[in-house]
PDB file of C-alpha atoms in Angstrom:
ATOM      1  CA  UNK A   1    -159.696 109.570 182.396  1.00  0.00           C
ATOM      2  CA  UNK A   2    -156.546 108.390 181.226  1.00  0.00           C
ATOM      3  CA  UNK A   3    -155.446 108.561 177.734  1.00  0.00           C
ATOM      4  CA  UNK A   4    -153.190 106.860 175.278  1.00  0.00           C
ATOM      5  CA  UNK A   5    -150.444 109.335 173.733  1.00  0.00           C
ATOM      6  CA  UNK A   6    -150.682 109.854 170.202  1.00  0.00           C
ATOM      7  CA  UNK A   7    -147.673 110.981 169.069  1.00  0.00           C
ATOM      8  CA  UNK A   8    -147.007 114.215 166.605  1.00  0.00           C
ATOM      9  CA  UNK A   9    -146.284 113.153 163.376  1.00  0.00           C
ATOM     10  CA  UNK A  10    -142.513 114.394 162.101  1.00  0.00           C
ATOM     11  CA  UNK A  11    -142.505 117.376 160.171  1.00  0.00           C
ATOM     12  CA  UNK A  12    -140.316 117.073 157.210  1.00  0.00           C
ATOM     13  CA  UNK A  13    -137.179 119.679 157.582  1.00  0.00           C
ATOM     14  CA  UNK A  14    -137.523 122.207 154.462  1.00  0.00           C
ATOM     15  CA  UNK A  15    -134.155 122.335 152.630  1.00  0.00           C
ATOM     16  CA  UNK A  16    -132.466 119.493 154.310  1.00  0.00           C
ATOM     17  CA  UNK A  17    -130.158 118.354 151.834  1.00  0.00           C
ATOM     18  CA  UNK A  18    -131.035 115.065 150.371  1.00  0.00           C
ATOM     19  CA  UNK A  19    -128.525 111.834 149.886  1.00  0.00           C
ATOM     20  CA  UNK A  20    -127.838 112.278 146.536  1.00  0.00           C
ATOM     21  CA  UNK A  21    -127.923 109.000 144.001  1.00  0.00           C
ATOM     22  CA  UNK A  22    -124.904 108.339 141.746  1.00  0.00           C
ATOM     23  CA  UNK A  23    -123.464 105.494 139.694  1.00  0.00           C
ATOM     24  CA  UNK A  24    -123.467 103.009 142.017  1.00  0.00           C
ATOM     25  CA  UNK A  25    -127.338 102.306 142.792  1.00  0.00           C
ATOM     26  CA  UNK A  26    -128.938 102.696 146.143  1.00  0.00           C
ATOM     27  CA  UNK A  27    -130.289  99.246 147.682  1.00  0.00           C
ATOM     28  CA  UNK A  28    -132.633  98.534 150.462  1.00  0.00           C
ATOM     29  CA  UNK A  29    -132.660  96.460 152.855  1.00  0.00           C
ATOM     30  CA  UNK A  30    -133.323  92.427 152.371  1.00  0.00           C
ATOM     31  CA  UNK A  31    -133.085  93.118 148.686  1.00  0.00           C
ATOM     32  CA  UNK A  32    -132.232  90.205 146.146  1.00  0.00           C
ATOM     33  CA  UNK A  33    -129.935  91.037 142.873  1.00  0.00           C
ATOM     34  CA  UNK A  34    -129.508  88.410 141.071  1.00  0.00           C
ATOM     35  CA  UNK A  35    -127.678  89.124 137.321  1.00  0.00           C
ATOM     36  CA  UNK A  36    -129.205  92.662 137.038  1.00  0.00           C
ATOM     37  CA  UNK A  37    -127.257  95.580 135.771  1.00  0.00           C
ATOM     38  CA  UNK A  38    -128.298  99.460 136.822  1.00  0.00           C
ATOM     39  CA  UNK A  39    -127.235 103.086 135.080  1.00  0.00           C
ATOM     40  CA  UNK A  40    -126.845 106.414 137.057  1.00  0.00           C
ATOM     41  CA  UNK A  41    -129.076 107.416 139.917  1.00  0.00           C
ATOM     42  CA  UNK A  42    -130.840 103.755 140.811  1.00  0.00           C
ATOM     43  CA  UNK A  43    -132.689 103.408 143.879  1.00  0.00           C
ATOM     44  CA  UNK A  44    -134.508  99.748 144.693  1.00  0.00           C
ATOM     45  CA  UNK A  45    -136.398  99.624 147.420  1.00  0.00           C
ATOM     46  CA  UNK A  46    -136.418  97.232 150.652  1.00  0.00           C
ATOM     47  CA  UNK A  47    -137.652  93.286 149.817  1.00  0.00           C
ATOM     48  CA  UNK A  48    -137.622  93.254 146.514  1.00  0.00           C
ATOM     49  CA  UNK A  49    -135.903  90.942 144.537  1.00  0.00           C
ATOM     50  CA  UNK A  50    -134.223  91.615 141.062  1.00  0.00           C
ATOM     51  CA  UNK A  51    -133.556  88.930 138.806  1.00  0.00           C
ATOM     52  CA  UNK A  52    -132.235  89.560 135.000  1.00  0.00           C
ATOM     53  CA  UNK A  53    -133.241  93.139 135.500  1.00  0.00           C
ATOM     54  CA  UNK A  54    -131.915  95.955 133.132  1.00  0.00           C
ATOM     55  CA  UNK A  55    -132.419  99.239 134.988  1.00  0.00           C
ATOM     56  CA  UNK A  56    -131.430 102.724 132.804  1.00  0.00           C
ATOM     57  CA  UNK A  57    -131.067 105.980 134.510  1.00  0.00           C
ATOM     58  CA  UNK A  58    -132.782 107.576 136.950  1.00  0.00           C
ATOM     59  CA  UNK A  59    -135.376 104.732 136.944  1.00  0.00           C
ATOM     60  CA  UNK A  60    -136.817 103.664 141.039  1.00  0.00           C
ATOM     61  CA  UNK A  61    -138.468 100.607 142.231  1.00  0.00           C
ATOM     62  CA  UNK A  62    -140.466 101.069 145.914  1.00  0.00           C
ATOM     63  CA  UNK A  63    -140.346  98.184 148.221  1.00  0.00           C
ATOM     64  CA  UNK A  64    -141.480  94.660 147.910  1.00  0.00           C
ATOM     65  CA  UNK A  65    -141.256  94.260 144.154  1.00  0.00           C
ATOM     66  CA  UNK A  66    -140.216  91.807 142.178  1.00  0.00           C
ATOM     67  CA  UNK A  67    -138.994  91.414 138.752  1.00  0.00           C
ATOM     68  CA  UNK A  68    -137.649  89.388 136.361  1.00  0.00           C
ATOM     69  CA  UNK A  69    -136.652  89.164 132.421  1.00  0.00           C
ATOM     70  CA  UNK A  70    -137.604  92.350 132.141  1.00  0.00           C
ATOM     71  CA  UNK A  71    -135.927  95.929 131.142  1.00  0.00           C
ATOM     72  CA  UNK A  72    -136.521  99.371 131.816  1.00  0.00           C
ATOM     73  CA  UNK A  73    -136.109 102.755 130.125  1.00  0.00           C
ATOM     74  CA  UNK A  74    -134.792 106.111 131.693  1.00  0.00           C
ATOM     75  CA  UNK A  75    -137.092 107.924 134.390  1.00  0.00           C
ATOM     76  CA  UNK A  76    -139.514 104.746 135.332  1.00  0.00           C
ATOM     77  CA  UNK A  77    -141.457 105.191 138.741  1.00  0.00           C
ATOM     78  CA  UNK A  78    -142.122 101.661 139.833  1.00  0.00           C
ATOM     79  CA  UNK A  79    -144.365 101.787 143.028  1.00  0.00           C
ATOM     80  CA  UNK A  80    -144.023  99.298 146.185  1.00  0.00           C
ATOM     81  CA  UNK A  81    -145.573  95.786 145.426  1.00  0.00           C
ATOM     82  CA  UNK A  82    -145.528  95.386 141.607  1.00  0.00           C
ATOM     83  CA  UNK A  83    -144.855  92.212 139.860  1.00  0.00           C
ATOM     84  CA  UNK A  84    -143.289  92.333 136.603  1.00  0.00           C
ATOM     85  CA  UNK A  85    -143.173  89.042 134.636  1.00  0.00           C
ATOM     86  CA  UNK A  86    -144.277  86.558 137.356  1.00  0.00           C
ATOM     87  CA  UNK A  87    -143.569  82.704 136.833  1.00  0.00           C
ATOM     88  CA  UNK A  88    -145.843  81.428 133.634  1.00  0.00           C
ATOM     89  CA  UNK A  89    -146.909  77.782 133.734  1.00  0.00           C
ATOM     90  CA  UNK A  90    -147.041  75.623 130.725  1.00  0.00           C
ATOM     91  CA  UNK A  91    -151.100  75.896 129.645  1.00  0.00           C
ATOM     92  CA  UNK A  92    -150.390  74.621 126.778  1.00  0.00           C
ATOM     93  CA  UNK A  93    -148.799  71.194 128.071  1.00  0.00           C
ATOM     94  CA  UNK A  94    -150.397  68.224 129.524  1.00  0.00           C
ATOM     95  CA  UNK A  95    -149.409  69.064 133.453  1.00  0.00           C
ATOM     96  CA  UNK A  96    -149.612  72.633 134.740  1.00  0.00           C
ATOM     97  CA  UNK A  97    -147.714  71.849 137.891  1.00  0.00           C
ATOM     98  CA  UNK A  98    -143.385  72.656 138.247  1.00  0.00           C
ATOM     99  CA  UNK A  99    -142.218  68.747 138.793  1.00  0.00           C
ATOM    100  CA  UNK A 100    -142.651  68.249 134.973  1.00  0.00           C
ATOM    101  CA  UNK A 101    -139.320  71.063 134.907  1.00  0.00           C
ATOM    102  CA  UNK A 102    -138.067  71.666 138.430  1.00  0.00           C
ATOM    103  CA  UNK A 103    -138.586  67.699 138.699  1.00  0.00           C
ATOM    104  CA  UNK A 104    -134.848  66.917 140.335  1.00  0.00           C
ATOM    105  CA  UNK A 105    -136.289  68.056 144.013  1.00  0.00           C
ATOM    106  CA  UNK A 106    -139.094  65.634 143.739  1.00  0.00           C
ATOM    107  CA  UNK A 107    -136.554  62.923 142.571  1.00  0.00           C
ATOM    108  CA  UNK A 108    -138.296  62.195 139.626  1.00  0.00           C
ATOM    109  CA  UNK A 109    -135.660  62.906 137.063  1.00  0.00           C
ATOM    110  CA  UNK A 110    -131.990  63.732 137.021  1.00  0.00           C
ATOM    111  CA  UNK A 111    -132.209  67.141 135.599  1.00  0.00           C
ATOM    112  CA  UNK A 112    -134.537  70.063 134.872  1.00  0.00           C
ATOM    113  CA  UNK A 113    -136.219  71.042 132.314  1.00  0.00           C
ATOM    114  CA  UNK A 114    -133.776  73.862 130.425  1.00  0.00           C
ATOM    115  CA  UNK A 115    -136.347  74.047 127.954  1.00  0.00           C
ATOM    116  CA  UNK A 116    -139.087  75.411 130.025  1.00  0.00           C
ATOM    117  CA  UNK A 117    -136.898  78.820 132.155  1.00  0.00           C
ATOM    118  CA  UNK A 118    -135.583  79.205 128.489  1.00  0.00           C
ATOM    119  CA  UNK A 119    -139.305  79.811 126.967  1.00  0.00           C
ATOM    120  CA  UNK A 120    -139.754  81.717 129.935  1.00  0.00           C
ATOM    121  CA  UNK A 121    -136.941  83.802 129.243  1.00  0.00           C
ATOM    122  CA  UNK A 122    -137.334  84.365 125.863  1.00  0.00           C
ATOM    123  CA  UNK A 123    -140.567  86.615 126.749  1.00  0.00           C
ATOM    124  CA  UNK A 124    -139.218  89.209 128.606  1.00  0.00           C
ATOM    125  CA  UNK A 125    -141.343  92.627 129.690  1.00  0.00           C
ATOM    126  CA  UNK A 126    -139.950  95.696 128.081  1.00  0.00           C
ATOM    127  CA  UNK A 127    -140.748  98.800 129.659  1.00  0.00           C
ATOM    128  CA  UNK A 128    -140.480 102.332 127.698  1.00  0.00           C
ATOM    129  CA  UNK A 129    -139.138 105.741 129.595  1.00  0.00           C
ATOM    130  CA  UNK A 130    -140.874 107.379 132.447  1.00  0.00           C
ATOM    131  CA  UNK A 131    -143.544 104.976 132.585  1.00  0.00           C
ATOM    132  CA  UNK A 132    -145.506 104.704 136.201  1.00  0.00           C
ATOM    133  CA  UNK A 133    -146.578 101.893 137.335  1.00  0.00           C
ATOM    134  CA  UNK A 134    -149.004 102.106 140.125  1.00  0.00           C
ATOM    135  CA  UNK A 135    -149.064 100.122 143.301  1.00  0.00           C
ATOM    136  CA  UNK A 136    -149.466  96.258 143.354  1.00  0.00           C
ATOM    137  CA  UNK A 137    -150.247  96.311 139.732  1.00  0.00           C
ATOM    138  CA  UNK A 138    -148.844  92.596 137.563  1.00  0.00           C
ATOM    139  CA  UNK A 139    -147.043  92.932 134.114  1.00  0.00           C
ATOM    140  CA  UNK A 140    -147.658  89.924 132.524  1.00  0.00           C
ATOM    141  CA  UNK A 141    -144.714  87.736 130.044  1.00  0.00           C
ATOM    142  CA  UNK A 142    -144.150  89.106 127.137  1.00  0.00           C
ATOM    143  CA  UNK A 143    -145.500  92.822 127.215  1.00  0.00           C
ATOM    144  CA  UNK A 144    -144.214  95.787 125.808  1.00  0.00           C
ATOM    145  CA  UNK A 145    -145.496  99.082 127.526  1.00  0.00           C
ATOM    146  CA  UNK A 146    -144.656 102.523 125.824  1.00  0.00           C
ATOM    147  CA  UNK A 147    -142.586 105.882 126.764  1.00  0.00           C
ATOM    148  CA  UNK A 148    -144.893 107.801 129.144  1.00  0.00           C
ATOM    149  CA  UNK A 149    -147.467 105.266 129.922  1.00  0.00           C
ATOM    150  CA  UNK A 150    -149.228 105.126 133.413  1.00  0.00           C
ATOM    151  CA  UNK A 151    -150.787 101.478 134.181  1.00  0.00           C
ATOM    152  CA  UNK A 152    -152.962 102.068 137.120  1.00  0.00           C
ATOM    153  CA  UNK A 153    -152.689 100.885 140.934  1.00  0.00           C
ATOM    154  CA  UNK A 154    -153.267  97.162 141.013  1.00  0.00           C
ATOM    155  CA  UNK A 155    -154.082  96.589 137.304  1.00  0.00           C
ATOM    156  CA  UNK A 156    -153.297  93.004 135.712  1.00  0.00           C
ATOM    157  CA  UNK A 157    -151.613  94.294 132.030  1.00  0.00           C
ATOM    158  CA  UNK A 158    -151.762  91.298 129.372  1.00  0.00           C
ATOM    159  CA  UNK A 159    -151.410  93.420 126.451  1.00  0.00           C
ATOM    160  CA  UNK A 160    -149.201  95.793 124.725  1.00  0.00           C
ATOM    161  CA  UNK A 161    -149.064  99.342 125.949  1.00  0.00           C
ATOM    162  CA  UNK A 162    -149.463 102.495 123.258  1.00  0.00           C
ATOM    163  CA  UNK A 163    -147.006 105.363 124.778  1.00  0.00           C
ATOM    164  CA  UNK A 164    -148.569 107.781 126.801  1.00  0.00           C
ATOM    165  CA  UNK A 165    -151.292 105.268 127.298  1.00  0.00           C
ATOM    166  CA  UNK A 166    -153.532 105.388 130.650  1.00  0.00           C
ATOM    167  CA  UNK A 167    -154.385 101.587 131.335  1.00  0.00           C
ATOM    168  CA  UNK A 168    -156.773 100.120 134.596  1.00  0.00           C
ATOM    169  CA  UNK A 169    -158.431  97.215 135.678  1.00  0.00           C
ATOM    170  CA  UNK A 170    -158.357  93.161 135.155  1.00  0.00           C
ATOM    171  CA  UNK A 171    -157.466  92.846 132.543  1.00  0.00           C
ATOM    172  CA  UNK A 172    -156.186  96.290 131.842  1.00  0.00           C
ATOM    173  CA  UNK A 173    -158.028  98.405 129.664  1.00  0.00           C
ATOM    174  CA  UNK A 174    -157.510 102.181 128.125  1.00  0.00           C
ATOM    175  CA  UNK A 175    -158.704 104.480 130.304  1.00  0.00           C
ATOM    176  CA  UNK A 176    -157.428 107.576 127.892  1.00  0.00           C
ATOM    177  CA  UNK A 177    -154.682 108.907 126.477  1.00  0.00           C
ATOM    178  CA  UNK A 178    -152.570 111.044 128.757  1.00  0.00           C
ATOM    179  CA  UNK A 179    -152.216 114.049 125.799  1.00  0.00           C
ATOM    180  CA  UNK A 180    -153.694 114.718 122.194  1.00  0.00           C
ATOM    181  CA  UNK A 181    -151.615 112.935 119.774  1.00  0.00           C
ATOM    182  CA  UNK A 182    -149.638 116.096 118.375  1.00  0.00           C
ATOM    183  CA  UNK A 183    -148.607 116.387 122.291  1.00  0.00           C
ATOM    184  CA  UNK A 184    -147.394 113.161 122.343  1.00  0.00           C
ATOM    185  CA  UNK A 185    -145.787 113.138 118.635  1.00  0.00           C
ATOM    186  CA  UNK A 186    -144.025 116.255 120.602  1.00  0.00           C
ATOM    187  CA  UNK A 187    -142.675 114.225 123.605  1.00  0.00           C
ATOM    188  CA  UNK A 188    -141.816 111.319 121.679  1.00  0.00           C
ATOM    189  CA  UNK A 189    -139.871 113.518 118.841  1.00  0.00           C
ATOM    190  CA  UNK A 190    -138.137 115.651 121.554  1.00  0.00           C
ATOM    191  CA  UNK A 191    -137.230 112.630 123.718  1.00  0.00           C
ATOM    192  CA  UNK A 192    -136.300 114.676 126.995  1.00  0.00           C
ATOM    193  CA  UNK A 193    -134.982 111.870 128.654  1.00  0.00           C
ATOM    194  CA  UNK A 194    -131.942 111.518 126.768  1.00  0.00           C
ATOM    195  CA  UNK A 195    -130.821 115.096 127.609  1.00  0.00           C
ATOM    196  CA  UNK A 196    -127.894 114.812 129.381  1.00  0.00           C
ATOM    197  CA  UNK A 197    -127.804 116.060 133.275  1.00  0.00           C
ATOM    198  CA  UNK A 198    -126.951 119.154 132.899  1.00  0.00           C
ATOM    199  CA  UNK A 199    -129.441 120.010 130.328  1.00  0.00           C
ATOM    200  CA  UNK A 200    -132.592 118.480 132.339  1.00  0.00           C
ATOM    201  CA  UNK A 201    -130.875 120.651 135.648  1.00  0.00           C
ATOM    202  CA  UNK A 202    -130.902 124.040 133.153  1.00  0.00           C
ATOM    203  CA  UNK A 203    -134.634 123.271 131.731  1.00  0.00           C
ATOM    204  CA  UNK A 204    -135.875 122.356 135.661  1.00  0.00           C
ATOM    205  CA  UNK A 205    -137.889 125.685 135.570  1.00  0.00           C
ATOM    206  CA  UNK A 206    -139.611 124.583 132.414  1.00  0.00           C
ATOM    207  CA  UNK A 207    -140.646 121.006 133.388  1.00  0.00           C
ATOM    208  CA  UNK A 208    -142.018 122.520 136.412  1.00  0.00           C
ATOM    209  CA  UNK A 209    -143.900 125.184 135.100  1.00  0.00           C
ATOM    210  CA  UNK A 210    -145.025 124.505 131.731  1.00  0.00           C
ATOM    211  CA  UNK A 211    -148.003 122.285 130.732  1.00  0.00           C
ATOM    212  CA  UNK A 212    -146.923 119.675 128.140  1.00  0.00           C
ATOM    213  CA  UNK A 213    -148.294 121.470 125.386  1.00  0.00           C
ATOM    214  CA  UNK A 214    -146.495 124.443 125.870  1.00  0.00           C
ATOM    215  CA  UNK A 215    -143.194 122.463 126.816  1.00  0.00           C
ATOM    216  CA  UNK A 216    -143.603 120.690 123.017  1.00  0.00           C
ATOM    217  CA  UNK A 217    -143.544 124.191 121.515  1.00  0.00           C
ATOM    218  CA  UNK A 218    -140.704 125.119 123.256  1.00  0.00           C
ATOM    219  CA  UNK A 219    -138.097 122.477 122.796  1.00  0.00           C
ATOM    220  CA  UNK A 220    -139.933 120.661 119.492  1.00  0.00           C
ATOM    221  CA  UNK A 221    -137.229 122.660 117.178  1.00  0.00           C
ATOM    222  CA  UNK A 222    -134.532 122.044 119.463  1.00  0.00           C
ATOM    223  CA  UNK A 223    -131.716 120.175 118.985  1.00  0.00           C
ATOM    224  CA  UNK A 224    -131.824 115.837 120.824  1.00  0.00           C
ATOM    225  CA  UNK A 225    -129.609 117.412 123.853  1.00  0.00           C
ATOM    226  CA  UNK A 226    -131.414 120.590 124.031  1.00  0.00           C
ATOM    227  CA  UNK A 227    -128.805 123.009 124.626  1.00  0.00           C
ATOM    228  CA  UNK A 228    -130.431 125.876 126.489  1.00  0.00           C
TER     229      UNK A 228
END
């Protein structure tokens, strides 16, 4: 009998010595910026397009995402196919439908409507440090989601986001808190994410080691840059 192939999958190399990120952020393929500014060690991934986008260090978006109006804190984890901030219609006007402000291409008046992409702009998403957001999940206008918060794998988020917050579902809900609160007082007080580079290289051993507890009662009395 004959039989189809089936290839071996690749084994990764151990040790090969990754392309390391820098200033200048690294951009897939058939990716769209579009007025969006990035800090130190970007990555975007392939398809996604980027449109009034503030991106602060270290943060990653995977492949076919989109955002827009909408800023991000140090160390986010964005997975492939999120939306964040997708196009809001007017509800609360008489016609739902985009000739009443995008109404020049269907010659029906000389000009759009300013007044509409400025309402939509002035309710921008605002996104705390190393936050995860799952795959496919939608950020809705206007939402503010905390430092450490994990929104779950295609989860619709219409509401405001506590830090360290585990949400889920349509809409999302709480699922639990990632940490007792005097764990996440910790975190918040000791604010890792603004050490400087050096100081998160020297402490590697310790955020791959220690449990968050026990990483709050190390560096809790330390000073904001931790020097080790």
């Amino acid at each position: 009998m004959n039989q189809t192939p089936i290839s071996k999958p690749q084994t990764p190399i151990p040790n090969a010595e990754p392309e390391l990120l820098g200033a200048s952020p690294r951009i897939g393929a058939q990716t769209v910026l579009l007025d969006s500014h990035f800090g130190y060690a970007n990555e975007v991934g392939q398809r996604c397009k980027l449109n009034n986008v503030r991106m602060d260090d270290y943060s990653y978006v995977c492949d076919d995402s989109d955002l827009i109006h909408t800023t991000l804190g140090k160390f986010c984890s964005i997975a492939a196919h999120t939306r964040i901030n997708p196009g809001t219609h007017p509800m609360h006007k008489a016609a739902l439908h985009h000739f009443t402000y995008r109404s020049r291409q269907f010659g029906l008046a000389e000009d759009d409507d300013a007044d509409l992409f400025a309402w939509r702009q002035n309710s921008p998403v605002n996104i705390g440090h190393d936050v995860w957001i799952g795959h496919g999940a939608v950020i809705t206008a206007g939402v503010s989601i905390g430092n450490g918060a994990v929104i779950g794998a295609n989860a619709v988020v219409t509401k405001d986001v506590q830090p360290f917050e585990v949400v889920g579902g349509v809409p999302a809900r709480r699922i639990r808190f990632r940490f007792a609160s005097e764990v996440v007082e910790g975190l918040q007080e000791i604010a890792w994410w603004h050490w400087s580079h050096a100081t998160l290289a020297a402490a590697m051993p310790d955020f791959r080691n220690f449990a968050a507890a026990d990483f709050v009662e190390r560096y809790r009395a330390r000073p904001l840059d931790g020097e080790l």
